[in-house]
Coordinates of C-alpha atoms in Angstrom, one line a residue:
M149 CA -3.7 -27.4 5.7
F150 CA -1.9 -24.1 5.0
T151 CA -2.8 -20.7 6.2
V152 CA -3.1 -18.1 3.5
C153 CA -2.7 -14.4 4.4
A154 CA -3.8 -11.7 2.0
L155 CA -2.6 -8.3 3.2
Y156 CA -2.0 -4.7 2.3
H157 CA -1.2 -1.4 4.0
F158 CA -0.7 2.1 2.8
T159 CA 2.1 3.8 4.7
P160 CA 5.1 5.8 3.7
F161 CA 8.3 3.7 3.5
D162 CA 11.3 6.0 3.1
D163 CA 13.5 3.1 2.0
P164 CA 11.5 0.0 0.9
A165 CA 14.8 -1.6 -0.4
A166 CA 16.0 -1.7 3.2
I167 CA 12.9 -3.7 4.2
K168 CA 13.1 -6.2 1.3
G169 CA 16.1 -8.3 2.3
P170 CA 15.2 -8.9 6.0
L171 CA 11.6 -9.6 5.1
A172 CA 12.5 -12.1 2.4
K173 CA 14.9 -13.8 4.8
F174 CA 12.3 -13.9 7.6
C175 CA 9.8 -15.6 5.3
C176 CA 12.2 -18.1 3.7
E177 CA 13.5 -19.2 7.1
R178 CA 9.9 -20.1 8.1
G179 CA 8.9 -21.9 4.9
I180 CA 6.5 -19.2 3.9
T181 CA 5.9 -18.8 0.2
G182 CA 4.0 -16.3 -1.9
S183 CA 4.5 -12.8 -3.2
L184 CA 5.0 -9.4 -1.3
L185 CA 5.3 -6.1 -3.0
L186 CA 7.0 -3.1 -1.4
A187 CA 6.9 0.5 -2.6
R188 CA 7.2 3.9 -1.1
E189 CA 3.4 3.8 -0.6
G190 CA 3.4 0.6 1.5
I191 CA 3.1 -3.2 1.3
N192 CA 0.8 -5.6 -0.5
G193 CA 0.7 -9.3 -1.2
T194 CA -0.5 -12.9 -0.4
V195 CA 1.6 -15.5 1.3
A196 CA 1.0 -19.0 2.7
G197 CA 2.6 -21.3 5.2
A198 CA 2.2 -23.1 8.5
D199 CA -0.3 -21.3 10.7
A200 CA 2.4 -20.4 13.4
A201 CA 4.8 -19.1 10.7
I202 CA 2.1 -16.8 9.2
R203 CA 1.2 -15.5 12.6
D204 CA 4.9 -14.8 13.2
L205 CA 5.0 -12.9 9.9
I206 CA 1.9 -10.9 10.8
A207 CA 3.7 -9.8 14.0
Y208 CA 6.8 -9.0 12.0
I209 CA 5.0 -6.7 9.5
D210 CA 2.9 -5.2 12.3
A211 CA 6.2 -4.0 13.8
L212 CA 7.4 -2.3 10.6
P213 CA 7.2 1.5 10.7
G214 CA 3.6 2.7 10.3
C215 CA 2.2 -0.8 9.9
A216 CA 0.6 -1.4 13.3
G217 CA -2.9 -2.8 12.8
F218 CA -2.4 -3.4 9.1
D219 CA -5.2 -5.0 7.1
H220 CA -5.0 -8.8 6.6
K221 CA -7.3 -11.7 5.9
L222 CA -6.7 -15.3 6.7
S223 CA -8.1 -18.4 5.0
Q224 CA -7.1 -22.0 4.4
A225 CA -5.7 -24.0 1.5
S226 CA -5.4 -27.8 1.3
E227 CA -2.2 -27.6 -0.7
Q228 CA 0.7 -25.1 -0.7
P229 CA -0.7 -22.5 -3.2
F230 CA 2.7 -20.9 -4.1
G231 CA 5.9 -22.5 -5.4
R232 CA 8.4 -20.0 -3.9
M233 CA 8.8 -16.7 -2.0
K234 CA 9.2 -13.4 -3.8
V235 CA 9.6 -10.0 -2.3
R236 CA 9.7 -7.3 -5.0
L237 CA 10.2 -3.6 -5.1
K238 CA 7.6 -1.7 -7.2
R239 CA 6.6 1.9 -8.0
E240 CA 3.1 1.1 -6.6
I241 CA 1.7 -1.7 -4.5
V242 CA -1.3 -1.7 -6.8
T243 CA -0.7 -0.1 -10.1
M244 CA -3.2 2.6 -11.2
G245 CA -0.7 5.0 -12.8
Q246 CA -2.3 8.1 -11.2
P247 CA 0.5 10.0 -9.3
D248 CA -2.1 12.3 -7.6
V249 CA -4.0 9.4 -6.0
D250 CA -3.2 9.0 -2.3
P251 CA -5.4 6.7 -0.2
R252 CA -3.8 8.1 2.9
A253 CA -5.4 11.4 2.2
S254 CA -9.0 10.3 1.8
V255 CA -11.0 7.2 0.7
G256 CA -14.7 6.4 0.3
H257 CA -16.9 5.4 3.2
Y258 CA -16.2 1.9 4.4
V259 CA -19.2 -0.4 4.5
D260 CA -19.1 -3.5 6.6
P261 CA -20.1 -6.8 4.9
A262 CA -23.2 -7.0 7.1
D263 CA -24.4 -3.6 5.7
W264 CA -23.4 -4.2 2.1
N265 CA -26.6 -5.8 0.8
A266 CA -28.8 -2.9 1.9
L267 CA -26.5 -0.4 0.3
I268 CA -26.2 -2.0 -3.1
S269 CA -30.0 -2.8 -3.2
A270 CA -30.8 0.9 -2.9
P271 CA -32.2 2.4 -6.1
D272 CA -30.0 5.4 -6.0
V273 CA -26.8 3.4 -5.8
A274 CA -24.6 2.3 -8.7
V275 CA -22.4 -0.7 -7.9
I276 CA -19.0 -0.9 -9.7
D277 CA -16.7 -3.9 -9.8
T278 CA -13.1 -2.5 -10.0
R279 CA -11.5 -5.9 -10.8
N280 CA -10.2 -7.1 -14.2
D281 CA -12.4 -8.7 -16.8
Y282 CA -11.2 -12.3 -16.2
E283 CA -11.9 -11.9 -12.5
V284 CA -15.4 -10.6 -13.0
A285 CA -16.2 -13.4 -15.5
I286 CA -16.4 -16.0 -12.8
G287 CA -18.3 -14.1 -10.1
T288 CA -19.7 -10.7 -9.0
F289 CA -22.5 -9.1 -7.1
D290 CA -26.1 -8.6 -8.3
G291 CA -26.4 -5.7 -10.6
A292 CA -22.8 -4.7 -10.6
V293 CA -21.3 -2.8 -13.5
D294 CA -18.4 -4.5 -15.2
P295 CA -16.0 -1.9 -16.7
E296 CA -14.5 -4.8 -18.7
T297 CA -11.0 -3.5 -18.0
A298 CA -7.9 -5.7 -18.7
S299 CA -5.9 -3.8 -16.1
F300 CA -6.5 -1.5 -13.1
R301 CA -4.6 1.1 -15.1
D302 CA -7.6 1.2 -17.5
F303 CA -10.1 2.3 -14.8
P304 CA -9.5 6.1 -14.9
A305 CA -10.1 6.1 -18.7
W306 CA -13.2 4.0 -18.3
W307 CA -14.5 6.3 -15.6
E308 CA -13.9 9.4 -17.8
A309 CA -15.8 7.8 -20.7
N310 CA -18.7 6.6 -18.6
K311 CA -19.1 9.0 -15.7
D312 CA -22.2 10.6 -17.1
R313 CA -24.0 7.3 -16.6
F314 CA -23.7 7.7 -12.9
H315 CA -25.0 11.3 -12.6
N316 CA -26.9 11.7 -9.3
K317 CA -26.0 8.3 -8.1
R318 CA -24.2 7.2 -5.0
I319 CA -21.2 5.0 -6.0
A320 CA -20.5 1.7 -4.3
M321 CA -17.3 -0.1 -5.3
F322 CA -15.7 -3.4 -4.4
C323 CA -12.7 -5.6 -5.2
T324 CA -11.1 -8.8 -4.0
G325 CA -9.5 -7.7 -0.7
G326 CA -10.1 -3.9 -0.6
I327 CA -6.8 -2.5 -1.9
R328 CA -8.0 -1.4 -5.3
C329 CA -10.9 0.4 -3.8
E330 CA -8.6 2.4 -1.6
K331 CA -7.2 4.0 -4.8
S332 CA -10.4 4.0 -6.9
T333 CA -12.5 5.7 -4.3
N334 CA -9.7 8.3 -3.7
Y335 CA -9.6 8.8 -7.5
L336 CA -13.4 9.4 -7.7
I337 CA -13.3 11.8 -4.8
G338 CA -10.6 13.7 -6.7
Q339 CA -12.9 13.8 -9.7
G340 CA -15.6 15.5 -7.6
V341 CA -17.8 12.5 -6.7
E342 CA -19.1 13.1 -3.2
D343 CA -21.0 9.9 -2.2
V344 CA -18.5 7.1 -2.7
F345 CA -18.6 3.8 -0.7
H346 CA -16.5 0.6 -0.7
L347 CA -16.8 -2.8 0.8
K348 CA -14.6 -3.1 3.8
G349 CA -12.3 -6.1 3.5
G350 CA -13.5 -6.7 0.0
I351 CA -15.2 -9.7 -1.5
L352 CA -13.1 -12.1 0.7
K353 CA -14.4 -10.6 3.9
Y354 CA -18.0 -10.6 2.6
L355 CA -17.8 -14.3 1.6
E356 CA -16.3 -15.1 5.0
E357 CA -18.9 -13.3 7.0
V358 CA -22.2 -13.2 5.1
P359 CA -24.2 -16.5 5.1
E360 CA -24.7 -17.9 1.6
D361 CA -28.5 -17.9 2.0
E362 CA -28.4 -14.1 2.6
S363 CA -25.7 -13.4 -0.1
L364 CA -26.0 -11.2 -3.2
W365 CA -22.8 -12.7 -4.6
H366 CA -23.0 -15.1 -7.5
G367 CA -20.2 -17.4 -8.6
E368 CA -16.7 -17.6 -7.3
C369 CA -14.0 -15.1 -6.4
F370 CA -10.7 -15.2 -8.2
V371 CA -7.7 -15.3 -6.0
F372 CA -4.1 -14.8 -6.9
D373 CA -2.7 -18.1 -5.7
G374 CA -2.9 -21.8 -6.4
R375 CA -6.5 -22.1 -5.2
V376 CA -7.5 -19.9 -8.2
S377 CA -11.0 -19.3 -6.8
V378 CA -12.9 -19.4 -3.5
G379 CA -16.6 -19.3 -2.7
H380 CA -18.8 -18.7 0.3
G381 CA -17.0 -19.5 3.6
L382 CA -13.8 -19.1 1.6
V383 CA -14.1 -22.7 0.5
E384 CA -11.8 -23.5 -2.4
G385 CA -13.6 -23.2 -5.7
P386 CA -13.6 -25.5 -8.7
H387 CA -11.5 -23.4 -11.0
E388 CA -8.0 -24.2 -12.3
M389 CA -5.5 -22.0 -14.0
C390 CA -4.6 -22.0 -17.7
H391 CA -0.8 -21.5 -17.3
A392 CA -0.5 -20.0 -20.7
C393 CA -2.8 -17.0 -20.2
R394 CA -3.2 -17.1 -16.4
R395 CA -7.0 -17.0 -16.7
P396 CA -9.3 -19.3 -14.6
I397 CA -10.9 -22.3 -16.3
L398 CA -13.2 -25.0 -15.1
P399 CA -12.2 -28.7 -15.1
E400 CA -14.6 -29.4 -17.9
D401 CA -12.9 -26.8 -20.0
K402 CA -9.9 -29.1 -20.2
A403 CA -11.9 -31.4 -22.4
R404 CA -12.3 -28.7 -25.1
P405 CA -10.2 -29.1 -28.3
E406 CA -8.5 -25.8 -27.6
Y407 CA -7.0 -26.9 -24.4
E408 CA -3.4 -28.1 -24.1
E409 CA -1.8 -28.1 -20.7
G410 CA 0.4 -25.1 -20.2
V411 CA 0.0 -24.1 -23.8
S412 CA -3.5 -22.9 -24.5
C413 CA -7.2 -22.9 -23.5
H414 CA -10.4 -21.7 -25.2
K415 CA -9.8 -18.2 -23.8
C416 CA -6.3 -17.7 -25.2
I417 CA -6.1 -20.0 -28.3
D418 CA -5.9 -17.0 -30.6
D419 CA -3.6 -14.9 -28.4
Y420 CA -0.3 -16.5 -29.1
D421 CA 1.6 -17.4 -32.3
D422 CA 3.1 -20.9 -33.0
A423 CA 6.6 -19.8 -31.7
R424 CA 5.2 -18.7 -28.4
R425 CA 3.2 -21.9 -28.0
E426 CA 6.3 -24.0 -28.7
R427 CA 8.1 -22.2 -25.9
F428 CA 5.1 -23.0 -23.6
R429 CA 5.4 -26.7 -24.7
E430 CA 9.1 -26.8 -23.8
R431 CA 8.3 -25.3 -20.4
Q432 CA 5.7 -28.1 -19.9
R433 CA 8.3 -30.7 -20.9
Q434 CA 10.7 -29.3 -18.3
I435 CA 8.0 -29.4 -15.6
A436 CA 7.2 -33.0 -16.5
L437 CA 10.9 -34.0 -16.4
S438 CA 11.3 -32.4 -13.0
K439 CA 8.3 -34.2 -11.7
A440 CA 9.6 -37.6 -13.1
R441 CA 12.9 -37.0 -11.2
G442 CA 11.0 -36.2 -8.0
E443 CA 12.3 -32.6 -8.2
K444 CA 10.4 -29.4 -7.6
H445 CA 10.0 -27.2 -10.6
L446 CA 9.4 -23.5 -10.0
G447 CA 6.2 -23.8 -12.0
P448 CA 4.7 -22.3 -15.1
R449 CA 5.7 -18.7 -14.2

């Protein structure tokens, strides 16, 4: 079994480039794989490895300037969910494209998973799923509004176009691990919305702590690693990844005529032209050749 650690923390890094090299070296020396993003606003990512190695990494990040007590969630995977380790520098650790948004200044009211059901069941509360459309498609909470956004960058425009729907409502927001809600709740506060709440620890914490027979969650939760989805108790879900469009599909979807491994699925069959699909086929051929030689390929992308 591998320990998977999803983490984020908003804190000012004066020189994130100086953190990148030592952090990547620390992870690689311990066999940790995954992706970590560094920006002037903080750190975000998901990594996996042996349990002792992940706990060493938690201690390492905890010792970085301003990161003491940073938010992280642990779960398990039966196989290594990442092919390699990447530490990248970004403008934002979660991209919203709103320069005035600052979660360190103010965020919505945190709601513990144990109290979430009561909040979202109240008649004066509107529940908004801040995730992307392909994530919402495989699971969400009872009664949640789906903005149908392809990217988190689209959320501010969606809110501007739809805000009148939520007049005199308290707003409850949620996302996978909590990071998007740090920005979206700050954004709404900046737009003059007073009663804004968000699920502490995100869907992952809710699925970990709330018993299934008491849950208002339906379906699976998309995760950005090789498990693709998890359910109650953070048990690995049934979904696989279409490595052409990076959307989740079910095993039975592979029997559909639109499916070609690494090339297309029923969700993306019309998204790519023949030249692009031929490049995908060549990539799959290289993966198959590497596997036949007993070599490790870096994967679809």
